[in-house]
Coordinates of C-alpha atoms and ligand atoms in Angstrom, one line a residue:
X23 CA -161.6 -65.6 -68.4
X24 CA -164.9 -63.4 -67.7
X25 CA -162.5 -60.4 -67.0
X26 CA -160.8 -60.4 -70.1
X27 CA -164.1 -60.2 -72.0
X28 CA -164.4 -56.4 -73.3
X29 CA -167.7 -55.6 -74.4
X30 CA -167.8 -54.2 -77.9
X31 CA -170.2 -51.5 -79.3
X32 CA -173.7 -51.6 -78.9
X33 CA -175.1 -52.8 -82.3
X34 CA -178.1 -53.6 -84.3
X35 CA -177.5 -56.6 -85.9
X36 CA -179.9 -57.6 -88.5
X37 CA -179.8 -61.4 -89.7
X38 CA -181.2 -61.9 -93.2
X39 CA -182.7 -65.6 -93.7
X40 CA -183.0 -64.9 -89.1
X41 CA -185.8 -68.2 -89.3
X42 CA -183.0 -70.8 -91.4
X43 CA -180.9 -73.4 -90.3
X44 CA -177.8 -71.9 -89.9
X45 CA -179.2 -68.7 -88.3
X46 CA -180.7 -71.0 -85.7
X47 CA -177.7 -73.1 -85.1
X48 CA -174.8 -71.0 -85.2
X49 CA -175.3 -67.7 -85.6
X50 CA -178.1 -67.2 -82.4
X51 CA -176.7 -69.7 -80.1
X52 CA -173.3 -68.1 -80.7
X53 CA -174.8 -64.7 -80.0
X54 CA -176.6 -65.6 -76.7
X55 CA -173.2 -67.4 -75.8
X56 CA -171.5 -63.7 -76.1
X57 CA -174.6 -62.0 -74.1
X58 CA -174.1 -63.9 -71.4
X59 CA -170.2 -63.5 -71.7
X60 CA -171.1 -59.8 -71.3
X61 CA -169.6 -59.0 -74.5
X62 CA -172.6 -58.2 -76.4
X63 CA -173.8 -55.6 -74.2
X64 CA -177.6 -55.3 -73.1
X65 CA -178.0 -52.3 -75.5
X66 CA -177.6 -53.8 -78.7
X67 CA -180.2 -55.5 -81.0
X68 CA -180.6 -58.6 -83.4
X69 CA -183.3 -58.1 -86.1
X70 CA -184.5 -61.3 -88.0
X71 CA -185.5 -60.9 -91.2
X72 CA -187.5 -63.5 -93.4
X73 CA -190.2 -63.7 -95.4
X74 CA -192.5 -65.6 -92.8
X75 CA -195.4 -64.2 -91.1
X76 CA -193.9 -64.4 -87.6
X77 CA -194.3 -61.3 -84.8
X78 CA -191.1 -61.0 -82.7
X79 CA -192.9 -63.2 -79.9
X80 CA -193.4 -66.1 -82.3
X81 CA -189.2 -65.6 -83.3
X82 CA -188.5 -65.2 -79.8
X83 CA -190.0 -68.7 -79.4
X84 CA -188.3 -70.1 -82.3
X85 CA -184.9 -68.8 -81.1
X86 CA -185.4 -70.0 -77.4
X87 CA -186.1 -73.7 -79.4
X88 CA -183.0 -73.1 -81.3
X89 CA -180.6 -72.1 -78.4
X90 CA -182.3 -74.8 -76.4
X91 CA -181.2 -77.8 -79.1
X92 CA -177.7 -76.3 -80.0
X93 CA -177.0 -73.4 -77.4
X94 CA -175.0 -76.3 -75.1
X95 CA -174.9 -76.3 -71.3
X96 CA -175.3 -72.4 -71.3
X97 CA -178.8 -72.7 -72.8
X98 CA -179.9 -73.7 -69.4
X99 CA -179.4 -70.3 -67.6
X100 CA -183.0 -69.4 -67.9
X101 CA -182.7 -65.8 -66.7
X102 CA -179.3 -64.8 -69.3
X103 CA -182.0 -66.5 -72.1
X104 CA -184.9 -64.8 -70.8
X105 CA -182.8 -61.2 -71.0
X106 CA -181.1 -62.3 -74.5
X107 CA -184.7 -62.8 -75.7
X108 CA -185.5 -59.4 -75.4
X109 CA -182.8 -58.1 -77.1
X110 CA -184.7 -59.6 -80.4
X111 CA -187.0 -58.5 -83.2
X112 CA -188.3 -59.5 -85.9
X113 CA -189.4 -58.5 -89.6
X114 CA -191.1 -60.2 -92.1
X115 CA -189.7 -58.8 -95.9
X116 CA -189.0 -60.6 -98.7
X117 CA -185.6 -59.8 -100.4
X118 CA -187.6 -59.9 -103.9
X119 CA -190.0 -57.9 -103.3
X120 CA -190.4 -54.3 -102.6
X121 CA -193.2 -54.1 -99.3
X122 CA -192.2 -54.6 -95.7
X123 CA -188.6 -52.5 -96.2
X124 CA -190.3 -49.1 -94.3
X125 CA -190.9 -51.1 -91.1
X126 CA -186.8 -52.2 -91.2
X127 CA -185.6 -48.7 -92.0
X128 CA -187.7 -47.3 -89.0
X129 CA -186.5 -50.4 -86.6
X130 CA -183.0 -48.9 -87.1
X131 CA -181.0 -46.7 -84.7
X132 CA -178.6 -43.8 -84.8
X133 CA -175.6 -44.2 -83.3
X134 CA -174.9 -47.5 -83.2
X135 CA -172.8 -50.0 -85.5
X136 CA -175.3 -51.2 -87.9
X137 CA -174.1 -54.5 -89.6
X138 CA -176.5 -56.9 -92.1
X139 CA -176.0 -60.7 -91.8
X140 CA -176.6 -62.4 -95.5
X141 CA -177.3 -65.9 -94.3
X142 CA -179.5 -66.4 -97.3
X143 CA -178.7 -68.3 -100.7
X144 CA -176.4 -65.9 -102.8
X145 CA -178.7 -65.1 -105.3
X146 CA -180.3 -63.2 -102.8
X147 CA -177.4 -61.3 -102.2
X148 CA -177.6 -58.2 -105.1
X149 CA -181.8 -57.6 -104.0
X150 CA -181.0 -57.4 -100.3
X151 CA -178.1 -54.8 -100.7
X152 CA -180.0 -52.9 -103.3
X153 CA -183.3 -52.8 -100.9
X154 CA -180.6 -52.1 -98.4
X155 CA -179.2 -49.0 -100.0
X156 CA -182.5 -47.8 -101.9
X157 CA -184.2 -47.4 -97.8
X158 CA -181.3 -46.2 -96.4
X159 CA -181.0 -48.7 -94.3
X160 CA -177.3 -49.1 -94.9
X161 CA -174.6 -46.2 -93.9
X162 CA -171.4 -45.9 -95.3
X163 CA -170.2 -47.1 -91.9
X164 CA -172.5 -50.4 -91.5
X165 CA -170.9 -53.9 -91.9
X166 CA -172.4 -56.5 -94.6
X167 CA -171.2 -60.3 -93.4
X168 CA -172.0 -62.9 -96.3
X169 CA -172.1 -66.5 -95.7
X170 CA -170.7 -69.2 -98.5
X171 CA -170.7 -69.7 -101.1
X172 CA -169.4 -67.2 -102.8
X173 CA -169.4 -67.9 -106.2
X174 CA -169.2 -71.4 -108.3
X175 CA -166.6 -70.0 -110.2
X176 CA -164.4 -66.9 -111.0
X177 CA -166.8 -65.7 -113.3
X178 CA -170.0 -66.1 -110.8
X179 CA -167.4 -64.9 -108.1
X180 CA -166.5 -61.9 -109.8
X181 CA -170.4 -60.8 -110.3
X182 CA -170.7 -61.2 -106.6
X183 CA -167.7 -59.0 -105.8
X184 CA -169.4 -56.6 -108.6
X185 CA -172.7 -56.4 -107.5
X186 CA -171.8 -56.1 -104.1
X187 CA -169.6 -53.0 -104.7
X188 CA -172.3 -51.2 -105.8
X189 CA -173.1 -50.2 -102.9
X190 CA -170.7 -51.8 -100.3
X191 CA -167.1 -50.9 -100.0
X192 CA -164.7 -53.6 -99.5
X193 CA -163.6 -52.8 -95.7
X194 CA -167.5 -52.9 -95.3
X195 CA -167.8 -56.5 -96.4
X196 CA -167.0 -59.5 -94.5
X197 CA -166.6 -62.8 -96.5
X198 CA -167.2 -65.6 -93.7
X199 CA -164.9 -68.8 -94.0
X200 CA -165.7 -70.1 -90.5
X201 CA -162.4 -72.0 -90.6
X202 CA -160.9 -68.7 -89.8
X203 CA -162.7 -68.2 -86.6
X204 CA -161.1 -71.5 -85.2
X205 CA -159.3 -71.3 -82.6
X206 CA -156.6 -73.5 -83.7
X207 CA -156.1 -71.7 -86.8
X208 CA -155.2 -68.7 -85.0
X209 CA -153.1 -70.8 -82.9
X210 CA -151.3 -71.7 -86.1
X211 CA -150.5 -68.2 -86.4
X212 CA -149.5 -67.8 -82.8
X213 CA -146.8 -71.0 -83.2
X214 CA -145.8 -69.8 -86.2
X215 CA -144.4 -66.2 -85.7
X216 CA -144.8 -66.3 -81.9
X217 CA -141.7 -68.9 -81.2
X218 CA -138.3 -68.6 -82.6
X219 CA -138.4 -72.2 -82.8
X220 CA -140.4 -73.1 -85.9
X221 CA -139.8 -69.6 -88.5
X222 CA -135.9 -70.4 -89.4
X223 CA -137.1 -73.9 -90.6
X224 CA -140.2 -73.1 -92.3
X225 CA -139.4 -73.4 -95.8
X226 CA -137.8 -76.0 -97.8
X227 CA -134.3 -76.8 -96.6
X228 CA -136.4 -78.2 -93.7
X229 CA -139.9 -79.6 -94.6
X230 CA -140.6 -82.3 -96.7
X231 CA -144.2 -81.7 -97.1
X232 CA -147.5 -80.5 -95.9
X233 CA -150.7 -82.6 -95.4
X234 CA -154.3 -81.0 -94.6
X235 CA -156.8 -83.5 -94.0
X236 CA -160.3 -82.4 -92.8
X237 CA -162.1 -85.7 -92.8
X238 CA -165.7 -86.2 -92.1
X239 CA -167.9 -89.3 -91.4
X240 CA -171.1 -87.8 -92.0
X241 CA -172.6 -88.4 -95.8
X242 CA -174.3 -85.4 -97.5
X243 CA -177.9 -86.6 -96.4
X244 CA -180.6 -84.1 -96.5
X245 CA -177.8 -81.2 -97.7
X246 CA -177.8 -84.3 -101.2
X247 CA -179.3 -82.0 -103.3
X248 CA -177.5 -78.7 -102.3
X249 CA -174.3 -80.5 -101.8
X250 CA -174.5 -82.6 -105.6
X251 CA -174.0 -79.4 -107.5
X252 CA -170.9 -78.1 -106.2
X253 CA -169.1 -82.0 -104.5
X254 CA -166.1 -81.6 -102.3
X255 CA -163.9 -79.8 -104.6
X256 CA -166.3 -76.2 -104.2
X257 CA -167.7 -76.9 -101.0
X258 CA -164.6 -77.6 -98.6
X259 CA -161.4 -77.2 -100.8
X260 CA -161.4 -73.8 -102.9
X261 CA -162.1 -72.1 -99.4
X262 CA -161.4 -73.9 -96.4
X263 CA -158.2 -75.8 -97.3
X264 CA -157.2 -73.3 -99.6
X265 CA -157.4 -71.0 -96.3
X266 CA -155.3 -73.2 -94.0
X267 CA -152.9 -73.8 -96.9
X268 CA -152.4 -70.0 -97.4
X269 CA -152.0 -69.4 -93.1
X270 CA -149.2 -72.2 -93.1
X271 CA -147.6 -70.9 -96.5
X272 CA -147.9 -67.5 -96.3
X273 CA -144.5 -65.1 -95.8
X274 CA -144.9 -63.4 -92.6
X275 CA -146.6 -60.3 -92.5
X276 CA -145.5 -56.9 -91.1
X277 CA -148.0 -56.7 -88.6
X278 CA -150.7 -59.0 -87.5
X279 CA -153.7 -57.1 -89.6
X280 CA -156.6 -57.4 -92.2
X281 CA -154.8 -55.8 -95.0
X282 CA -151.1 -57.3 -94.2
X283 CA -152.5 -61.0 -93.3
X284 CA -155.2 -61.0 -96.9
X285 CA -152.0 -59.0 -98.9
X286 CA -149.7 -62.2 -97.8
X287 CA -152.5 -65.0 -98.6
X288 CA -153.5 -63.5 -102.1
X289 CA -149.3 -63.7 -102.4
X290 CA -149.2 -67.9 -101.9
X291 CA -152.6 -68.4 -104.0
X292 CA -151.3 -66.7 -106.8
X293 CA -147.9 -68.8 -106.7
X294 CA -150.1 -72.0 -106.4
X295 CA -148.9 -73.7 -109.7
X296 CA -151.6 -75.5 -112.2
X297 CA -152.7 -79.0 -111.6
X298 CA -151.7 -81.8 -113.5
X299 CA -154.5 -84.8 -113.6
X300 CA -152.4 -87.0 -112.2
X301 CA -151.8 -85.1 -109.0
X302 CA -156.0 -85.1 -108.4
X303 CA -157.8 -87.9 -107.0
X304 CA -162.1 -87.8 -106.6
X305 CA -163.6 -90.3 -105.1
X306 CA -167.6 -91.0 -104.1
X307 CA -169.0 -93.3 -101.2
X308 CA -170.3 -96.5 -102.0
X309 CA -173.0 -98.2 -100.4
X310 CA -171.7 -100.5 -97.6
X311 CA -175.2 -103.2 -97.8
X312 CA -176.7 -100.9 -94.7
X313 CA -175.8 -97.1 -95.4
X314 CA -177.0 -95.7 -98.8
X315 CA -174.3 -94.8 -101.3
X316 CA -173.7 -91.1 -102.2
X317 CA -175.8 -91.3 -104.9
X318 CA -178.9 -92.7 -103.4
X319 CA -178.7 -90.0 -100.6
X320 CA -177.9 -87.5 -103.9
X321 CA -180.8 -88.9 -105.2
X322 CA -178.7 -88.4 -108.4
X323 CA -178.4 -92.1 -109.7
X324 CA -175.6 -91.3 -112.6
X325 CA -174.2 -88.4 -110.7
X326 CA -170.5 -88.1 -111.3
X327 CA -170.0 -85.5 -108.2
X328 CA -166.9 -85.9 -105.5
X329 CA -167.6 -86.7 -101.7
X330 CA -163.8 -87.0 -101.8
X331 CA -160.8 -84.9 -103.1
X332 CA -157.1 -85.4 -102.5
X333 CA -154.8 -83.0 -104.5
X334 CA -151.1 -82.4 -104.6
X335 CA -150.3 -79.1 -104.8
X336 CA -147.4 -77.0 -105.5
X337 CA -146.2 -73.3 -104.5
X338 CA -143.9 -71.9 -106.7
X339 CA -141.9 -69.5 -104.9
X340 CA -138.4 -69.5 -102.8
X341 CA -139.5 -70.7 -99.9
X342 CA -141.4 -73.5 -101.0
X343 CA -140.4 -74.8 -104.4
X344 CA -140.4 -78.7 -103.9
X345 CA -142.7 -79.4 -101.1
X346 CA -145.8 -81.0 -102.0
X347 CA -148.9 -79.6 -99.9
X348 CA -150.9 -82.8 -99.7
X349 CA -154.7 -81.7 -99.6
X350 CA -157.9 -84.0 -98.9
X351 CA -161.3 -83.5 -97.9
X352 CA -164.5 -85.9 -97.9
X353 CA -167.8 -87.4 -96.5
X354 CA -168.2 -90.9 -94.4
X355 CA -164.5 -91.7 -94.3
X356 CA -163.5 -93.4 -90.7
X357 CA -162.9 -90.5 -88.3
X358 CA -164.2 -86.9 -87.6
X359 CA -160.3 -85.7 -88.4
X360 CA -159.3 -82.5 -88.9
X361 CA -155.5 -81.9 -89.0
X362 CA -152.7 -79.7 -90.3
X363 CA -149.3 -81.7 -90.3
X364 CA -146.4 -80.4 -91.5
X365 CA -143.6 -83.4 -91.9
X366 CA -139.9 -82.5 -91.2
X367 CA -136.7 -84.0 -93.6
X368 CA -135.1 -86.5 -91.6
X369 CA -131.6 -86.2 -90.7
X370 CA -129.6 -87.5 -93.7
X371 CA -127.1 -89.4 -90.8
X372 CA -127.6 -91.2 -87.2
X373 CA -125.0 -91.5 -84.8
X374 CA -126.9 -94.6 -83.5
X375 CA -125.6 -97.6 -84.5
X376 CA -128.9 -100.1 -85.5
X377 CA -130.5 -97.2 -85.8
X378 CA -132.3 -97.4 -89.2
X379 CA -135.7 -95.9 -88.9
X380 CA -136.4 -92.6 -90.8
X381 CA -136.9 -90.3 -87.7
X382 CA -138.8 -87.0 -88.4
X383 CA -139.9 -84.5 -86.5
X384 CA -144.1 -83.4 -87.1
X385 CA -145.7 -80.8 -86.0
X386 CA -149.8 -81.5 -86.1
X387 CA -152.0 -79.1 -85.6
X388 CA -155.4 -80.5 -84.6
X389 CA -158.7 -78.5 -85.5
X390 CA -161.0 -81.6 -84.2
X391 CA -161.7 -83.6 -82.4
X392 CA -159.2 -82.3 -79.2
X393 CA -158.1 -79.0 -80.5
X394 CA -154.2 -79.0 -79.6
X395 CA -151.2 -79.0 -81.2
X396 CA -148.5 -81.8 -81.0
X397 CA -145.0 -82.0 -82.2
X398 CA -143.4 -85.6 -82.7
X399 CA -139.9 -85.7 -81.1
X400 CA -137.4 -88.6 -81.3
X401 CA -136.3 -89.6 -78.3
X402 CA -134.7 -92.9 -76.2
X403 CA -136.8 -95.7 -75.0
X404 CA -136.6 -96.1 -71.2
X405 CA -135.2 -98.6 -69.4
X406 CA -131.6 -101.3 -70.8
X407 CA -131.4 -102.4 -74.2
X408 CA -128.7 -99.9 -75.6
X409 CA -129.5 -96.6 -77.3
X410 CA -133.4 -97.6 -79.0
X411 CA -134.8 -94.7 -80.4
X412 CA -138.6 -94.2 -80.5
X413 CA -140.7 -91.0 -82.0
X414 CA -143.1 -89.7 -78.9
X415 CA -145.2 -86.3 -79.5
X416 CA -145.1 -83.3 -77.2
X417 CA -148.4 -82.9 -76.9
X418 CA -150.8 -79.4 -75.9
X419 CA -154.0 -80.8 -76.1
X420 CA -155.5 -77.5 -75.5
X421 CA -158.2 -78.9 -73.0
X422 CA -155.4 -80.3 -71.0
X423 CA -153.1 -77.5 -71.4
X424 CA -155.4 -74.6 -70.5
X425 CA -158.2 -76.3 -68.3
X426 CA -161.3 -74.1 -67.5
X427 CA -160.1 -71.9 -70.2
X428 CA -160.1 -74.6 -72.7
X429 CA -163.9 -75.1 -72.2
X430 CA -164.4 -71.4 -73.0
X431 CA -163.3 -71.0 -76.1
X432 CA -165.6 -69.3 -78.1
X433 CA -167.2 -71.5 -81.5
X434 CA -166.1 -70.0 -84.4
X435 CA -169.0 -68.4 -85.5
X436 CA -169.4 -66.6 -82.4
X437 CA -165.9 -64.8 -82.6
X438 CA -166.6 -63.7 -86.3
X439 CA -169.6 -61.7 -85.1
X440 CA -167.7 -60.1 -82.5
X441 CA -165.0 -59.0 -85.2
X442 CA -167.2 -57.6 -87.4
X443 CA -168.7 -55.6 -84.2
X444 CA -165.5 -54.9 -83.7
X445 CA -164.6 -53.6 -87.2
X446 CA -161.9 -56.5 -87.6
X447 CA -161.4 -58.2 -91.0
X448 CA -158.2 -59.7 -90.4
X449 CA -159.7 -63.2 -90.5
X450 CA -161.9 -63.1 -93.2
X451 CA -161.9 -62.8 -97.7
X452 CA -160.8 -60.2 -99.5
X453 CA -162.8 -60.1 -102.8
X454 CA -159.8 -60.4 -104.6
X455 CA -158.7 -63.6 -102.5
X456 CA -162.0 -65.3 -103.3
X457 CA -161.4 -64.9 -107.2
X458 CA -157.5 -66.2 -107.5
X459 CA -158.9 -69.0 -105.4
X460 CA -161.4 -69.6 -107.8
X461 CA -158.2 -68.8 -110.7
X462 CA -156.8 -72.0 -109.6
X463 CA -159.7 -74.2 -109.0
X464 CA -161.3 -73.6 -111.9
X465 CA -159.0 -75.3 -114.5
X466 CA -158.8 -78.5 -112.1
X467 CA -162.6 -79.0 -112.2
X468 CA -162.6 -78.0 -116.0
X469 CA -160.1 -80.4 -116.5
X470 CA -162.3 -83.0 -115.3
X471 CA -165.6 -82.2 -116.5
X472 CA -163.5 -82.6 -120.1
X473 CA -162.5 -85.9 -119.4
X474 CA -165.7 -86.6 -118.1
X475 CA -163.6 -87.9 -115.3
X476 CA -165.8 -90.9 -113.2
X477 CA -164.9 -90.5 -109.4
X478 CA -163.3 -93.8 -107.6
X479 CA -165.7 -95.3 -105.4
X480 CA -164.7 -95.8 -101.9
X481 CA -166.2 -97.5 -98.8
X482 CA -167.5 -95.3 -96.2
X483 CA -165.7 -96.0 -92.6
X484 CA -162.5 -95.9 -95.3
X485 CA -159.9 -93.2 -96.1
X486 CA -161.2 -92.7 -99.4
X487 CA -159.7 -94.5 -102.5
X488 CA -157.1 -96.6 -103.1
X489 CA -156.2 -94.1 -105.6
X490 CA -155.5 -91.6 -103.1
X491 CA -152.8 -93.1 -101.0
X492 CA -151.1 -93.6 -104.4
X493 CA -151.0 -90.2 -104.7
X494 CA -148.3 -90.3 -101.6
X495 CA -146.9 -93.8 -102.3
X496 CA -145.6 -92.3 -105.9
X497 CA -143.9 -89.9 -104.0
X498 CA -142.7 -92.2 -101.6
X499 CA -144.9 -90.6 -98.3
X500 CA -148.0 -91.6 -97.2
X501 CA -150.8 -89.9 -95.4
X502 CA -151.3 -89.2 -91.8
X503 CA -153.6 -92.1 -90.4
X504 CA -157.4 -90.3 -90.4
X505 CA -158.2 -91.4 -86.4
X506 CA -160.9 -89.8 -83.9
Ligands
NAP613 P1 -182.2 -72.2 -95.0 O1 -182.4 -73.0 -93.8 O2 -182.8 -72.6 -96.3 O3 -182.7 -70.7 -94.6 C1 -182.9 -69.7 -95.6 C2 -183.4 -68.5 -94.9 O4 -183.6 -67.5 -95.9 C3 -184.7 -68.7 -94.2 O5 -184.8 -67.9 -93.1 C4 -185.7 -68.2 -95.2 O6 -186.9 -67.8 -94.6 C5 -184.9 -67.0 -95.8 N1 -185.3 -66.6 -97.2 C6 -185.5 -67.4 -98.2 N2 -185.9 -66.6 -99.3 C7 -186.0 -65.4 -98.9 C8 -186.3 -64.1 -99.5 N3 -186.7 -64.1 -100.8 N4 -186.3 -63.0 -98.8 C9 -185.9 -63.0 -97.5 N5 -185.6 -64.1 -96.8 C10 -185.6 -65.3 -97.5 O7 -180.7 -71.9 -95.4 P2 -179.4 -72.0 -94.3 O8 -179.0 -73.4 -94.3 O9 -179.7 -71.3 -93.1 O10 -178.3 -71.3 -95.2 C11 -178.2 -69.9 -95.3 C12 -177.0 -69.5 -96.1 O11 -175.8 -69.9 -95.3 C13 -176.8 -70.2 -97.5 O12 -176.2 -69.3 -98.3 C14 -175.9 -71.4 -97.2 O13 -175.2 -71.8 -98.3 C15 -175.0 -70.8 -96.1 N6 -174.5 -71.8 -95.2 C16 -175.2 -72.6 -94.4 C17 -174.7 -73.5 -93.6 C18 -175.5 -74.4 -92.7 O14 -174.9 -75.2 -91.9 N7 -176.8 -74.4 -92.8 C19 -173.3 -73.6 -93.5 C20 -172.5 -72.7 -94.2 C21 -173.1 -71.8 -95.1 P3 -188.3 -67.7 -95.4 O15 -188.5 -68.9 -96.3 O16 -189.4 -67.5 -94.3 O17 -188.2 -66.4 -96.2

């Protein structure tokens, strides 16, 4: 694997917010995994930026700590740290404030690609690409990456994009949905237009529906305050699910590449049809007697916010007119699960005699835990007893599948750096993708906050409410069990 690693351009990366959480363990530790990959090559720099009162041996410190506790087996090559370590800097500025920018500007080198890491609340976004711009830090040709959110709503989206444009053009900025950099997700892509199997029956004259589920059994806990003003509904669905719903929907596009790929998306949000209140389902964890309830760890006691969303969507378009898209998302439910499945028609007529079962083929694409992709097949149980017909799945559990490889497959995070080294937005948000998503969320929470809508309390180690497999049962489906 090694040898297919090609090193990209030497780059000064600088990482606002370089001393927070997610700069420590994702962004660094994914970093140091592509140094010693050899694809970041020893000429290129990281710059952390914060307002602390660090020198670049005191972040150099913090960073070793960091890749120590989340770098994985890797973090124990001493020497490949020791080298990455040196590859670091460190400035102390303040995006507010107008001291400390002269020591950035003169950090930065000619003739290399320059890109700026926002991993900082949003607010901070319009004062750190005005600074930017104002010291002439920031070239026409340097890269801007922002972290989510991005927006609350269409309105606060829209300022973003605004503000943003000022001094950024759009192929300069890279909107990070990490869900993009998943291997699996690109995987989707590769099944979908990389088989002749699969394209002729992807549309409605073959499926019957669609389910994303992206399930976690971790509560909000420290995050309670953060995660209370936006629930599951901002946090997970307008961007995430909406992302895998558009990479399964989407027509295909011309050629695998930014502008074709984001064109095609934008295409199957804007076709997403509004949501009647009936077809949404919020739900909140309750205390189980041992584990707090959401609100306790909210510390929000009459907080009406959603640790659990399942929505049944439509696309209104030829190919997909009449299949639901089954979506749902939330905290402490019974499994780590994260699955695309998309559910064949049965076959209106068996040839089996006795056979009575509804037989469909589904083809599940897992994004965790075992990364893979199976597709259930109906096929004869072994051994006498007449034809008895069982469903089994192929299964390419990529671990299995691909061995060694499997176990380098680079975290998500990691391979969104290296694209935007690379000058690659095919995987992640347009501007304009961001706001239609936020077109069609909006009016659903709206909706809602009208009816002052009280989420359905669920217990955690559950599948959410009651409510929510009602949402299938109506419809005569139900959902995908939510297993580890
Ligand atoms: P965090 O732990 O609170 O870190 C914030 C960083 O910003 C710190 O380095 C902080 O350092 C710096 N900072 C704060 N105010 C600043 C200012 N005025 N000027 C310059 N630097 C400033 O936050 P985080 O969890 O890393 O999240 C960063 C961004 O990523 C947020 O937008 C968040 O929504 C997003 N995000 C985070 C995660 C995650 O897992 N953590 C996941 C997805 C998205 P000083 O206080 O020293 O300035």
């Amino acid at each position: 694997m090694a040898s297919r690693v090609i090193p990209v351009e030497p780059f000064d990366l600088v990482i606002f917010g370089g001393t927070g959480d997610l700069a420590r363990r994702k962004i660094l530790p994914g970093l140091f995994r592509r140094f010693l990959s050899g694809q970041m090559t020893a000429d290129s720099r990281i710059i952390g930026a914060a307002r602390g009162a660090l020198d670049a041996d005191g972040y150099r410190e913090m960073v070793r700590a960091g890749i120590q506790e989340f770098g994985g087996a890797e973090a124990q090559d001493e020497a490949g740290l020791g080298s990455f370590l040196e590859r670091l800097d460190y400035v102390s500025v303040d995006a507010t404030v107008e001291e400390g920018w002269s020591s950035l500007a003169g950090l930065m080198r000619d003739g290399v690609v320059r890109a700026f890491y926002f991993s900082v609340a949003p607010a901070l976004f319009g004062p750190l690409a005005e600074r930017l711009h104002q010291h002439g830090i920031a070239n026409a040709q340097s890269r801007l990456v922002v972290e989510k959110p991005f927006g609350r709503d269409f309105e606060s989206a829209r300022a973003l994009n605004r503000m943003l444009a000022e001094h950024f053009h759009e192929d300069q900025i890279y909107r990070i949905d990490h869900y993009l950099g998943k291997e699996t997700v690109q995987n989707l892509m590769a099944v979908r237009f990389g088989n002749v199997l699969f394209e002729p029956l992807w549309n409605n004259h073959y499926i019957d529906h669609i389910q994303i589920t992206v399930a976690e059994t971790v509560g909000v806990e420290g995050r309670g305050s953060y995660y209370d003003k936006s629930g599951a509904m901002r946090d997970m669905v307008q961007n995430h699910l909406m992302q895998l719903l558009c990479l399964i929907a989407m027509e295909p596009p011309s050629r695998f590449e930014a502008e074709a790929v984001r064109d095609e998306k934008l295409k199957v949000i804007r076709a997403l049809q509004p949501v009647p209140a009936h077809h949404v389902v919020r739900g909140q964890y309750d205390s189980d007697g041992e584990r707090p309830s959401y609100r306790e760890e909210a510390g929000s006691p009459r907080t009406f916010t959603e640790s659990f969303i399942a929505i049944r969507a439509e696309i209104a378009n030829w190919r997909w007119t009449g299949v639901p898209f089954y979506l749902r998302t939330g905290k402490k439910l019974r499994a780590r699960h994260s699955e695309i499945a998309v559910v064949f028609k049965d076959l209106g007529h068996s040839i089996f005699e006795g056979d009575e079962k509804r037989h469909r083929n589904i083809l599940s694409i897992r994004l965790q835990p075992n990364e893979g992709i199976d597709l259930t097949v109906t096929i004869k149980e072994p051994g006498p007893g007449g034809m008895r017909l069982i469903d089994r799945p192929l299964d390419m559990t990529f671990a299995d599948a691909l061995g060694e490889e499997a176990r380098e497959i680079p975290d998500a995070y990691e391979r969104l750096i290296m694209d935007v080294i690379r000058g690659n937005q095919t995987l992640f948000m347009r501007g304009d993708e961001v706001e239609a998503a936020w077109t069609w969320t909006d009016p659903i929470i709206a909706g809602w906050e009208k009816r002052n809508d009280v989420p359905k309390l669920y217990d955690p180690g559950s599948a959410g409410p009651d409510d929510a497999l009602m949402l299938l049962h109506r419809d005569g489906r139900r959902w995908r069990e939510i297993r580890g």
